[in-house]
Amino acid sequence: MSTATLDLPQAPSESRVNYLNASYGIRSWLLTKDHKRIGLLYLGTITIMFIFGGLAAFFMRLHLIEPQGALVEPETYNKLFTIHGVIMVFFFLVPSIPATLGNFCIPLMIGARDVAFPKINLLSWYIFITGCALALVAIFSGGVDTGWTFYTPYSSTYSHTAVVWMASGIFIAGFSSILTGVNFVVTIHKMRAPGLTWFRLPLFIWAMYATSIIFILGTPVIAITLFLLGLETLLHVGIFDPAIGGDPLLFQHMFWFYSHPAVYIMILPGMGVISELITAFSRKKIFGYAFVAFSSMAIAVISFIVWGHHMFVTGQSVYAGLVFSVLSFLVAIPSAVKVFNWTATLYKGSISYEAPMLYALGFIGLFTIGGLTGLFLASLATDVHLNGTYFVVAHFHYVMVGGAVMAYLGGIHYWWPKITGRMYPDVWARIAAAIVFLGFNLTFFPQFVMGYLGMPRRYAVYPAEFQVLNVLSSAGASILAIGYAIPLIYLFWSMRYGPPAPQNPWGAKGLEWECAPSPPPTENFEVMPVVTEDAYNYQPTTGGSH
């Protein structure tokens, strides 16, 4: 694939200068301009935020074991689900893959020394942790009880919690997303290795490029929306509050114009990761490369014109609802293209079931369920019944947790040897993947049934006939928490005690595997690569396991 020699014997990472040991001390990390170190800074930050968001969810599930609530007052319950939603969406899911794996892998995968703007890259992390800090201030100064959507006039007129602090945190973190998106777009356009044409790019790069477009075009809208919300709250200017001349539906239009594309900010990078995993562990070229690449761009474009399906019950015209319904069905097509092409790639592949592949297969199953149930909500008639019920919660989590988080974990396990130069215990990794899959389904599948039967979401108490389903869901959440804790333990363990990783432990294609040591040097490549073949150029196999 390149001018770099592929199978040179590799010195142990301890005796070789790499990006981890090139310099020591906190200062060398806090002032680094190395995209790989910045990716690790993001990784640490979002892991901390994930723990906060996960704890809020865990306390919610404990509370819902009893129909009348077992743990907290209804006001506190409102704060718990708001904290869970805000933290997980804005401070974990949105930056999860782009800011960590994107930062680490994009220059390595395109044969670049670094991103286009290293200083701006570091600045984006500082902006992000500033947003995180403000969000934590909001949580520990009384919390927020508006729901993660901040619907007005509840969030502007009737809420007496720390809405402005939380909105300010999201507002500031949005600038981090914009800067990251600009950095990635310029890097992918201008810094590809010689011979790496657009249609030789790894599909992860296509997915990150499409995600970056949404970052740049969509994030300013949520920033403006939250700025106007703060302006109305502090100065009582009539923007969203009808009592002083505002329009509450204007907030929903502006919020969902960003927040529906934001769903694809969360899932598109995951789709890119899955494309890498499916090809690597089935030893086959991706089926229909161009279709998978263009489907990422199609999702990015169509995602901006479907926001109205969140507003079918707000009183918008039937004709507007009809148009948004058709467009929502349309956005399912490029997603289905990806799923069918991944399945075709697996067909007669030489499949091996390492932990990253288990996460990829879990992703395909769970994301498919999430996508198909989304069609129920895109249909006007069924949405009227299902809107505001636990069916929506289950659908959203099948896409976000079953999709984005599974892909994130799969990507972390796949690139971990490259990131740290260490291998993790494979048996524990496979066990954790199985526990996450089982725990997730036990948590969220009962919620489809609850929602279909009419149980509203966001309620602290519920009719007794739903208790069995809620207990099942809470039990699943406990299993899921164990499934998330196990990788945290063994990945930390592997950083010190894991066996040294070879340059290419998976036998995968790609510049990061074939041309860069594990872990890479600060400048990424000892010999700059020149690309001479298409992506995923695995030799044809006769099937079976390797």
Short mmCIF file of N, CA, C and O in Angstrom, two decimals, residues 185-300:
data_model
loop_
_atom_site.label_atom_id
_atom_site.label_comp_id
_atom_site.label_asym_id
_atom_site.label_seq_id
_atom_site.Cartn_x
_atom_site.Cartn_y
_atom_site.Cartn_z
N VAL A 185 -12.16 18.89 8.09
CA VAL A 185 -12.44 19.13 6.67
C VAL A 185 -11.17 19.57 5.94
O VAL A 185 -10.83 19.04 4.87
N VAL A 186 -10.45 20.53 6.52
CA VAL A 186 -9.23 21.03 5.88
C VAL A 186 -8.17 19.93 5.82
O VAL A 186 -7.49 19.75 4.80
N THR A 187 -8.05 19.17 6.91
CA THR A 187 -7.06 18.08 6.95
C THR A 187 -7.33 17.06 5.85
O THR A 187 -6.42 16.64 5.13
N ILE A 188 -8.60 16.64 5.72
CA ILE A 188 -8.94 15.61 4.72
C ILE A 188 -8.77 16.15 3.31
O ILE A 188 -8.34 15.43 2.39
N HIS A 189 -9.06 17.43 3.09
CA HIS A 189 -8.91 18.01 1.75
C HIS A 189 -7.44 18.18 1.36
O HIS A 189 -7.06 17.88 0.22
N LYS A 190 -6.64 18.66 2.30
CA LYS A 190 -5.33 19.19 1.91
C LYS A 190 -4.14 18.33 2.31
O LYS A 190 -3.02 18.60 1.86
N MET A 191 -4.29 17.33 3.15
CA MET A 191 -3.13 16.68 3.73
C MET A 191 -3.06 15.17 3.47
O MET A 191 -2.35 14.44 4.16
N ARG A 192 -3.78 14.69 2.46
CA ARG A 192 -3.74 13.26 2.14
C ARG A 192 -2.39 12.89 1.52
O ARG A 192 -1.76 13.68 0.83
N ALA A 193 -1.98 11.66 1.79
CA ALA A 193 -0.70 11.16 1.24
C ALA A 193 -0.77 11.10 -0.28
O ALA A 193 -1.86 10.98 -0.86
N PRO A 194 0.38 11.16 -0.95
CA PRO A 194 0.40 11.00 -2.42
C PRO A 194 -0.27 9.67 -2.81
O PRO A 194 0.00 8.63 -2.20
N GLY A 195 -1.14 9.74 -3.80
CA GLY A 195 -1.83 8.54 -4.27
C GLY A 195 -3.12 8.24 -3.55
O GLY A 195 -3.88 7.36 -3.98
N LEU A 196 -3.40 8.94 -2.43
CA LEU A 196 -4.62 8.68 -1.68
C LEU A 196 -5.74 9.55 -2.24
O LEU A 196 -6.03 10.64 -1.74
N THR A 197 -6.36 9.08 -3.32
CA THR A 197 -7.46 9.81 -3.95
C THR A 197 -8.72 9.67 -3.10
O THR A 197 -8.77 8.86 -2.17
N TRP A 198 -9.74 10.44 -3.45
CA TRP A 198 -10.98 10.40 -2.66
C TRP A 198 -11.56 8.99 -2.61
O TRP A 198 -12.10 8.58 -1.58
N PHE A 199 -11.46 8.25 -3.69
CA PHE A 199 -12.08 6.93 -3.71
C PHE A 199 -11.12 5.81 -3.31
O PHE A 199 -11.37 4.64 -3.53
N ARG A 200 -10.00 6.22 -2.70
CA ARG A 200 -9.15 5.28 -1.97
C ARG A 200 -9.19 5.53 -0.46
O ARG A 200 -8.53 4.85 0.29
N LEU A 201 -9.95 6.54 -0.05
CA LEU A 201 -10.03 6.88 1.37
C LEU A 201 -10.72 5.77 2.16
O LEU A 201 -11.68 5.17 1.67
N PRO A 202 -10.26 5.49 3.36
CA PRO A 202 -11.04 4.59 4.24
C PRO A 202 -12.43 5.16 4.49
O PRO A 202 -12.62 6.38 4.52
N LEU A 203 -13.40 4.29 4.68
CA LEU A 203 -14.78 4.75 4.86
C LEU A 203 -14.96 5.50 6.17
O LEU A 203 -15.88 6.31 6.31
N PHE A 204 -14.09 5.26 7.14
CA PHE A 204 -14.13 6.04 8.37
C PHE A 204 -13.87 7.52 8.06
O PHE A 204 -14.48 8.41 8.67
N ILE A 205 -12.99 7.79 7.11
CA ILE A 205 -12.69 9.18 6.74
C ILE A 205 -13.91 9.81 6.06
O ILE A 205 -14.25 10.97 6.34
N TRP A 206 -14.58 9.07 5.18
CA TRP A 206 -15.81 9.59 4.56
C TRP A 206 -16.84 9.94 5.64
O TRP A 206 -17.48 10.99 5.58
N ALA A 207 -17.01 9.05 6.61
CA ALA A 207 -18.00 9.29 7.67
C ALA A 207 -17.63 10.51 8.49
O ALA A 207 -18.49 11.34 8.84
N MET A 208 -16.33 10.66 8.80
CA MET A 208 -15.91 11.82 9.60
C MET A 208 -16.03 13.11 8.79
O MET A 208 -16.31 14.18 9.35
N TYR A 209 -15.81 13.03 7.49
CA TYR A 209 -15.97 14.21 6.64
C TYR A 209 -17.43 14.67 6.65
O TYR A 209 -17.73 15.87 6.83
N ALA A 210 -18.35 13.72 6.49
CA ALA A 210 -19.78 14.06 6.51
C ALA A 210 -20.18 14.62 7.87
O ALA A 210 -20.94 15.60 7.96
N THR A 211 -19.66 14.02 8.94
CA THR A 211 -19.96 14.50 10.29
C THR A 211 -19.45 15.92 10.48
O THR A 211 -20.13 16.77 11.09
N SER A 212 -18.26 16.20 9.95
CA SER A 212 -17.68 17.54 10.10
C SER A 212 -18.53 18.60 9.40
O SER A 212 -18.65 19.73 9.88
N ILE A 213 -19.12 18.24 8.26
CA ILE A 213 -20.02 19.17 7.57
C ILE A 213 -21.20 19.52 8.47
O ILE A 213 -21.61 20.70 8.58
N ILE A 214 -21.77 18.51 9.15
CA ILE A 214 -22.89 18.77 10.06
C ILE A 214 -22.43 19.63 11.23
O ILE A 214 -23.13 20.55 11.67
N PHE A 215 -21.24 19.32 11.78
CA PHE A 215 -20.67 20.15 12.85
C PHE A 215 -20.68 21.62 12.46
O PHE A 215 -21.12 22.50 13.20
N ILE A 216 -20.15 21.89 11.27
CA ILE A 216 -19.93 23.28 10.84
C ILE A 216 -21.25 23.99 10.56
O ILE A 216 -21.45 25.15 10.94
N LEU A 217 -22.19 23.29 9.92
CA LEU A 217 -23.44 23.94 9.50
C LEU A 217 -24.52 23.90 10.58
O LEU A 217 -25.35 24.81 10.65
N GLY A 218 -24.53 22.85 11.42
CA GLY A 218 -25.62 22.69 12.37
C GLY A 218 -25.37 23.29 13.73
O GLY A 218 -26.28 23.85 14.36
N THR A 219 -24.14 23.20 14.22
CA THR A 219 -23.86 23.62 15.59
C THR A 219 -24.15 25.10 15.84
O THR A 219 -24.64 25.45 16.93
N PRO A 220 -23.86 26.01 14.88
CA PRO A 220 -24.22 27.42 15.15
C PRO A 220 -25.70 27.63 15.46
O PRO A 220 -26.06 28.54 16.20
N VAL A 221 -26.57 26.76 14.91
CA VAL A 221 -28.01 26.94 15.14
C VAL A 221 -28.36 26.68 16.60
O VAL A 221 -29.11 27.45 17.22
N ILE A 222 -27.83 25.60 17.19
CA ILE A 222 -28.13 25.33 18.60
C ILE A 222 -27.49 26.40 19.48
O ILE A 222 -28.04 26.80 20.51
N ALA A 223 -26.32 26.90 19.06
CA ALA A 223 -25.67 27.96 19.85
C ALA A 223 -26.53 29.21 19.87
O ALA A 223 -26.75 29.81 20.94
N ILE A 224 -27.05 29.59 18.71
CA ILE A 224 -27.93 30.77 18.63
C ILE A 224 -29.20 30.55 19.45
O ILE A 224 -29.66 31.43 20.19
N THR A 225 -29.77 29.32 19.36
CA THR A 225 -31.01 29.01 20.08
C THR A 225 -30.82 29.15 21.59
O THR A 225 -31.63 29.77 22.28
N LEU A 226 -29.74 28.58 22.09
CA LEU A 226 -29.49 28.64 23.53
C LEU A 226 -29.11 30.05 23.97
O LEU A 226 -29.43 30.47 25.09
N PHE A 227 -28.44 30.80 23.09
CA PHE A 227 -28.13 32.20 23.40
C PHE A 227 -29.43 33.01 23.54
O PHE A 227 -29.58 33.80 24.49
N LEU A 228 -30.38 32.79 22.63
CA LEU A 228 -31.67 33.50 22.71
C LEU A 228 -32.45 33.08 23.95
O LEU A 228 -33.11 33.90 24.59
N LEU A 229 -32.34 31.78 24.32
CA LEU A 229 -32.99 31.30 25.54
C LEU A 229 -32.44 32.02 26.77
O LEU A 229 -33.19 32.49 27.63
N GLY A 230 -31.12 32.15 26.83
CA GLY A 230 -30.49 32.86 27.94
C GLY A 230 -30.88 34.33 27.95
O GLY A 230 -31.12 34.92 29.01
N LEU A 231 -30.94 34.93 26.76
CA LEU A 231 -31.31 36.34 26.64
C LEU A 231 -32.72 36.57 27.17
O LEU A 231 -32.97 37.52 27.93
N GLU A 232 -33.64 35.66 26.79
CA GLU A 232 -35.02 35.81 27.27
C GLU A 232 -35.10 35.61 28.79
O GLU A 232 -35.81 36.33 29.48
N THR A 233 -34.35 34.62 29.30
CA THR A 233 -34.38 34.32 30.73
C THR A 233 -33.84 35.49 31.56
O THR A 233 -34.41 35.87 32.58
N LEU A 234 -32.74 36.07 31.10
CA LEU A 234 -32.08 37.11 31.89
C LEU A 234 -32.69 38.48 31.69
O LEU A 234 -32.79 39.28 32.63
N LEU A 235 -33.10 38.81 30.45
CA LEU A 235 -33.56 40.17 30.14
C LEU A 235 -35.06 40.26 29.86
O LEU A 235 -35.57 41.34 29.60
N HIS A 236 -35.75 39.09 29.87
CA HIS A 236 -37.21 39.06 29.63
C HIS A 236 -37.57 39.69 28.29
O HIS A 236 -38.55 40.43 28.17
N VAL A 237 -36.77 39.37 27.28
CA VAL A 237 -37.07 39.79 25.91
C VAL A 237 -38.03 38.76 25.31
O VAL A 237 -37.82 37.56 25.47
N GLY A 238 -39.06 39.19 24.63
CA GLY A 238 -40.07 38.27 24.10
C GLY A 238 -39.59 37.55 22.85
O GLY A 238 -39.74 38.06 21.73
N ILE A 239 -39.01 36.36 23.01
CA ILE A 239 -38.56 35.56 21.86
C ILE A 239 -39.36 34.27 21.78
O ILE A 239 -39.92 33.94 20.74
N PHE A 240 -39.43 33.54 22.91
CA PHE A 240 -40.14 32.26 22.93
C PHE A 240 -41.36 32.28 23.85
O PHE A 240 -42.22 31.41 23.73
N ASP A 241 -41.44 33.21 24.77
CA ASP A 241 -42.52 33.23 25.76
C ASP A 241 -43.72 33.98 25.18
O ASP A 241 -43.65 35.18 24.92
N PRO A 242 -44.86 33.29 24.98
CA PRO A 242 -46.04 33.96 24.38
C PRO A 242 -46.59 35.08 25.26
O PRO A 242 -47.23 36.01 24.74
N ALA A 243 -46.35 35.03 26.57
CA ALA A 243 -46.86 36.06 27.46
C ALA A 243 -46.25 37.43 27.17
O ALA A 243 -46.84 38.47 27.47
N ILE A 244 -45.04 37.43 26.57
CA ILE A 244 -44.40 38.72 26.25
C ILE A 244 -44.11 38.82 24.75
O ILE A 244 -43.15 39.45 24.32
N GLY A 245 -44.97 38.15 23.95
CA GLY A 245 -44.88 38.31 22.50
C GLY A 245 -44.02 37.30 21.78
O GLY A 245 -43.76 37.46 20.57
N GLY A 246 -43.57 36.24 22.47
CA GLY A 246 -42.71 35.24 21.83
C GLY A 246 -43.51 34.07 21.27
O GLY A 246 -44.73 34.02 21.37
N ASP A 247 -42.80 33.12 20.67
CA ASP A 247 -43.43 31.96 20.05
C ASP A 247 -42.71 30.70 20.53
O ASP A 247 -41.57 30.44 20.14
N PRO A 248 -43.36 29.89 21.39
CA PRO A 248 -42.69 28.69 21.92
C PRO A 248 -42.34 27.67 20.84
O PRO A 248 -41.36 26.93 20.97
N LEU A 249 -43.14 27.61 19.76
CA LEU A 249 -42.83 26.66 18.70
C LEU A 249 -41.58 27.06 17.91
O LEU A 249 -40.93 26.20 17.31
N LEU A 250 -41.25 28.36 17.92
CA LEU A 250 -40.01 28.78 17.26
C LEU A 250 -38.81 28.09 17.89
O LEU A 250 -37.88 27.66 17.19
N PHE A 251 -38.84 27.94 19.23
CA PHE A 251 -37.74 27.25 19.91
C PHE A 251 -37.64 25.82 19.41
O PHE A 251 -36.54 25.33 19.12
N GLN A 252 -38.77 25.11 19.30
CA GLN A 252 -38.73 23.71 18.87
C GLN A 252 -38.18 23.59 17.45
O GLN A 252 -37.40 22.69 17.16
N HIS A 253 -38.61 24.49 16.57
CA HIS A 253 -38.09 24.46 15.19
C HIS A 253 -36.58 24.65 15.18
O HIS A 253 -35.85 23.92 14.50
N MET A 254 -36.10 25.63 15.92
CA MET A 254 -34.66 25.91 15.93
C MET A 254 -33.89 24.78 16.61
O MET A 254 -32.83 24.36 16.14
N PHE A 255 -34.44 24.27 17.73
CA PHE A 255 -33.75 23.21 18.46
C PHE A 255 -33.62 21.95 17.61
O PHE A 255 -32.54 21.36 17.51
N TRP A 256 -34.72 21.54 16.98
CA TRP A 256 -34.67 20.27 16.23
C TRP A 256 -33.98 20.43 14.88
O TRP A 256 -33.51 19.44 14.32
N PHE A 257 -33.91 21.65 14.37
CA PHE A 257 -33.14 21.85 13.13
C PHE A 257 -31.69 21.46 13.34
O PHE A 257 -31.03 20.95 12.43
N TYR A 258 -31.18 21.71 14.56
CA TYR A 258 -29.84 21.20 14.89
C TYR A 258 -29.89 19.78 15.41
O TYR A 258 -29.08 18.93 15.03
N SER A 259 -30.84 19.49 16.31
CA SER A 259 -30.75 18.27 17.10
C SER A 259 -31.07 17.02 16.30
O SER A 259 -30.65 15.93 16.67
N HIS A 260 -31.81 17.15 15.19
CA HIS A 260 -31.92 15.93 14.38
C HIS A 260 -30.64 15.65 13.61
O HIS A 260 -30.16 14.51 13.64
N PRO A 261 -30.03 16.62 12.94
CA PRO A 261 -28.68 16.34 12.40
C PRO A 261 -27.71 15.87 13.48
O PRO A 261 -26.81 15.07 13.20
N ALA A 262 -27.87 16.35 14.72
CA ALA A 262 -26.98 15.92 15.80
C ALA A 262 -27.07 14.43 16.04
O ALA A 262 -26.09 13.80 16.46
N VAL A 263 -28.25 13.83 15.78
CA VAL A 263 -28.36 12.38 15.88
C VAL A 263 -27.35 11.73 14.93
O VAL A 263 -26.72 10.73 15.26
N TYR A 264 -27.17 12.33 13.76
CA TYR A 264 -26.24 11.75 12.79
C TYR A 264 -24.79 12.14 13.10
O TYR A 264 -23.87 11.45 12.68
N ILE A 265 -24.60 13.24 13.84
CA ILE A 265 -23.25 13.51 14.38
C ILE A 265 -22.85 12.36 15.28
O ILE A 265 -21.69 11.95 15.33
N MET A 266 -23.83 11.81 15.99
CA MET A 266 -23.54 10.73 16.93
C MET A 266 -23.40 9.38 16.22
O MET A 266 -22.58 8.55 16.63
N ILE A 267 -24.18 9.14 15.17
CA ILE A 267 -24.21 7.80 14.57
C ILE A 267 -23.32 7.67 13.33
O ILE A 267 -22.79 6.58 13.06
N LEU A 268 -23.12 8.73 12.57
CA LEU A 268 -22.30 8.62 11.35
C LEU A 268 -20.85 8.17 11.65
O LEU A 268 -20.34 7.29 10.96
N PRO A 269 -20.17 8.76 12.64
CA PRO A 269 -18.82 8.26 12.94
C PRO A 269 -18.84 6.79 13.34
O PRO A 269 -17.93 6.03 12.99
N GLY A 270 -19.90 6.38 14.06
CA GLY A 270 -20.03 4.97 14.42
C GLY A 270 -20.15 4.09 13.20
O GLY A 270 -19.57 3.00 13.13
N MET A 271 -20.91 4.55 12.20
CA MET A 271 -21.01 3.79 10.95
C MET A 271 -19.66 3.67 10.26
O MET A 271 -19.33 2.62 9.68
N GLY A 272 -18.86 4.74 10.35
CA GLY A 272 -17.51 4.68 9.78
C GLY A 272 -16.65 3.65 10.48
O GLY A 272 -15.91 2.88 9.84
N VAL A 273 -16.75 3.61 11.81
CA VAL A 273 -16.00 2.61 12.59
C VAL A 273 -16.42 1.20 12.18
O VAL A 273 -15.58 0.31 11.95
N ILE A 274 -17.73 0.98 12.06
CA ILE A 274 -18.23 -0.37 11.73
C ILE A 274 -17.74 -0.80 10.35
O ILE A 274 -17.40 -1.96 10.14
N SER A 275 -17.67 0.12 9.39
CA SER A 275 -17.14 -0.22 8.07
C SER A 275 -15.71 -0.73 8.18
O SER A 275 -15.32 -1.69 7.48
N GLU A 276 -14.90 -0.09 9.04
CA GLU A 276 -13.52 -0.55 9.23
C GLU A 276 -13.49 -1.94 9.87
O GLU A 276 -12.71 -2.81 9.46
N LEU A 277 -14.32 -2.16 10.89
CA LEU A 277 -14.29 -3.43 11.61
C LEU A 277 -14.78 -4.59 10.76
O LEU A 277 -14.19 -5.68 10.78
N ILE A 278 -15.86 -4.35 10.01
CA ILE A 278 -16.43 -5.43 9.20
C ILE A 278 -15.43 -5.92 8.16
O ILE A 278 -15.26 -7.12 7.95
N THR A 279 -14.74 -4.99 7.50
CA THR A 279 -13.77 -5.41 6.48
C THR A 279 -12.55 -6.08 7.12
O THR A 279 -12.06 -7.08 6.61
N ALA A 280 -12.07 -5.53 8.24
CA ALA A 280 -10.86 -6.06 8.87
C ALA A 280 -11.06 -7.49 9.37
O ALA A 280 -10.18 -8.34 9.21
N PHE A 281 -12.23 -7.77 9.95
CA PHE A 281 -12.44 -9.08 10.59
C PHE A 281 -13.20 -10.06 9.72
O PHE A 281 -13.48 -11.18 10.15
N SER A 282 -13.55 -9.64 8.48
CA SER A 282 -14.07 -10.62 7.51
C SER A 282 -13.10 -10.81 6.35
O SER A 282 -13.35 -11.61 5.46
N ARG A 283 -11.97 -10.06 6.38
CA ARG A 283 -10.91 -10.19 5.37
C ARG A 283 -11.45 -10.03 3.95
O ARG A 283 -11.08 -10.74 3.05
N LYS A 284 -12.35 -9.06 3.80
CA LYS A 284 -12.93 -8.83 2.48
C LYS A 284 -13.00 -7.34 2.20
O LYS A 284 -13.15 -6.53 3.11
N LYS A 285 -12.90 -7.02 0.91
CA LYS A 285 -13.15 -5.65 0.48
C LYS A 285 -14.60 -5.31 0.80
O LYS A 285 -15.48 -6.16 0.70
N ILE A 286 -14.85 -4.06 1.17
CA ILE A 286 -16.22 -3.66 1.46
C ILE A 286 -17.08 -3.82 0.21
O ILE A 286 -16.64 -3.51 -0.91
N PHE A 287 -18.27 -4.34 0.37
CA PHE A 287 -19.18 -4.51 -0.77
C PHE A 287 -19.78 -3.14 -1.12
O PHE A 287 -20.38 -2.50 -0.28
N GLY A 288 -19.59 -2.69 -2.35
CA GLY A 288 -20.19 -1.43 -2.78
C GLY A 288 -19.58 -0.21 -2.11
O GLY A 288 -20.29 0.61 -1.52
N TYR A 289 -18.25 -0.08 -2.20
CA TYR A 289 -17.52 1.02 -1.54
C TYR A 289 -18.16 2.37 -1.84
O TYR A 289 -18.42 3.16 -0.93
N ALA A 290 -18.41 2.67 -3.12
CA ALA A 290 -18.90 4.00 -3.49
C ALA A 290 -20.28 4.26 -2.88
O ALA A 290 -20.58 5.38 -2.44
N PHE A 291 -21.12 3.22 -2.82
CA PHE A 291 -22.46 3.40 -2.24
C PHE A 291 -22.36 3.72 -0.75
O PHE A 291 -23.08 4.58 -0.23
N VAL A 292 -21.47 3.02 -0.04
CA VAL A 292 -21.31 3.27 1.40
C VAL A 292 -20.76 4.67 1.62
O VAL A 292 -21.20 5.40 2.52
N ALA A 293 -19.78 5.08 0.79
CA ALA A 293 -19.19 6.42 0.93
C ALA A 293 -20.24 7.50 0.68
O ALA A 293 -20.38 8.44 1.49
N PHE A 294 -20.98 7.38 -0.42
CA PHE A 294 -21.95 8.42 -0.75
C PHE A 294 -23.16 8.39 0.19
O PHE A 294 -23.81 9.42 0.37
N SER A 295 -23.46 7.23 0.77
CA SER A 295 -24.58 7.19 1.72
C SER A 295 -24.28 8.06 2.95
O SER A 295 -25.19 8.65 3.53
N SER A 296 -22.99 8.15 3.34
CA SER A 296 -22.62 9.04 4.45
C SER A 296 -22.94 10.49 4.09
O SER A 296 -23.50 11.24 4.91
N MET A 297 -22.60 10.89 2.87
CA MET A 297 -22.88 12.26 2.45
C MET A 297 -24.39 12.50 2.32
O MET A 297 -24.90 13.56 2.67
N ALA A 298 -25.11 11.47 1.83
CA ALA A 298 -26.57 11.61 1.68
C ALA A 298 -27.24 11.79 3.04
O ALA A 298 -28.14 12.62 3.21
N ILE A 299 -26.78 11.03 4.03
CA ILE A 299 -27.34 11.17 5.39
C ILE A 299 -27.10 12.58 5.91
O ILE A 299 -27.99 13.22 6.49
N ALA A 300 -25.88 13.10 5.69
CA ALA A 300 -25.55 14.44 6.17
C ALA A 300 -26.47 15.49 5.56
O ALA A 300 -26.92 16.42 6.23
#
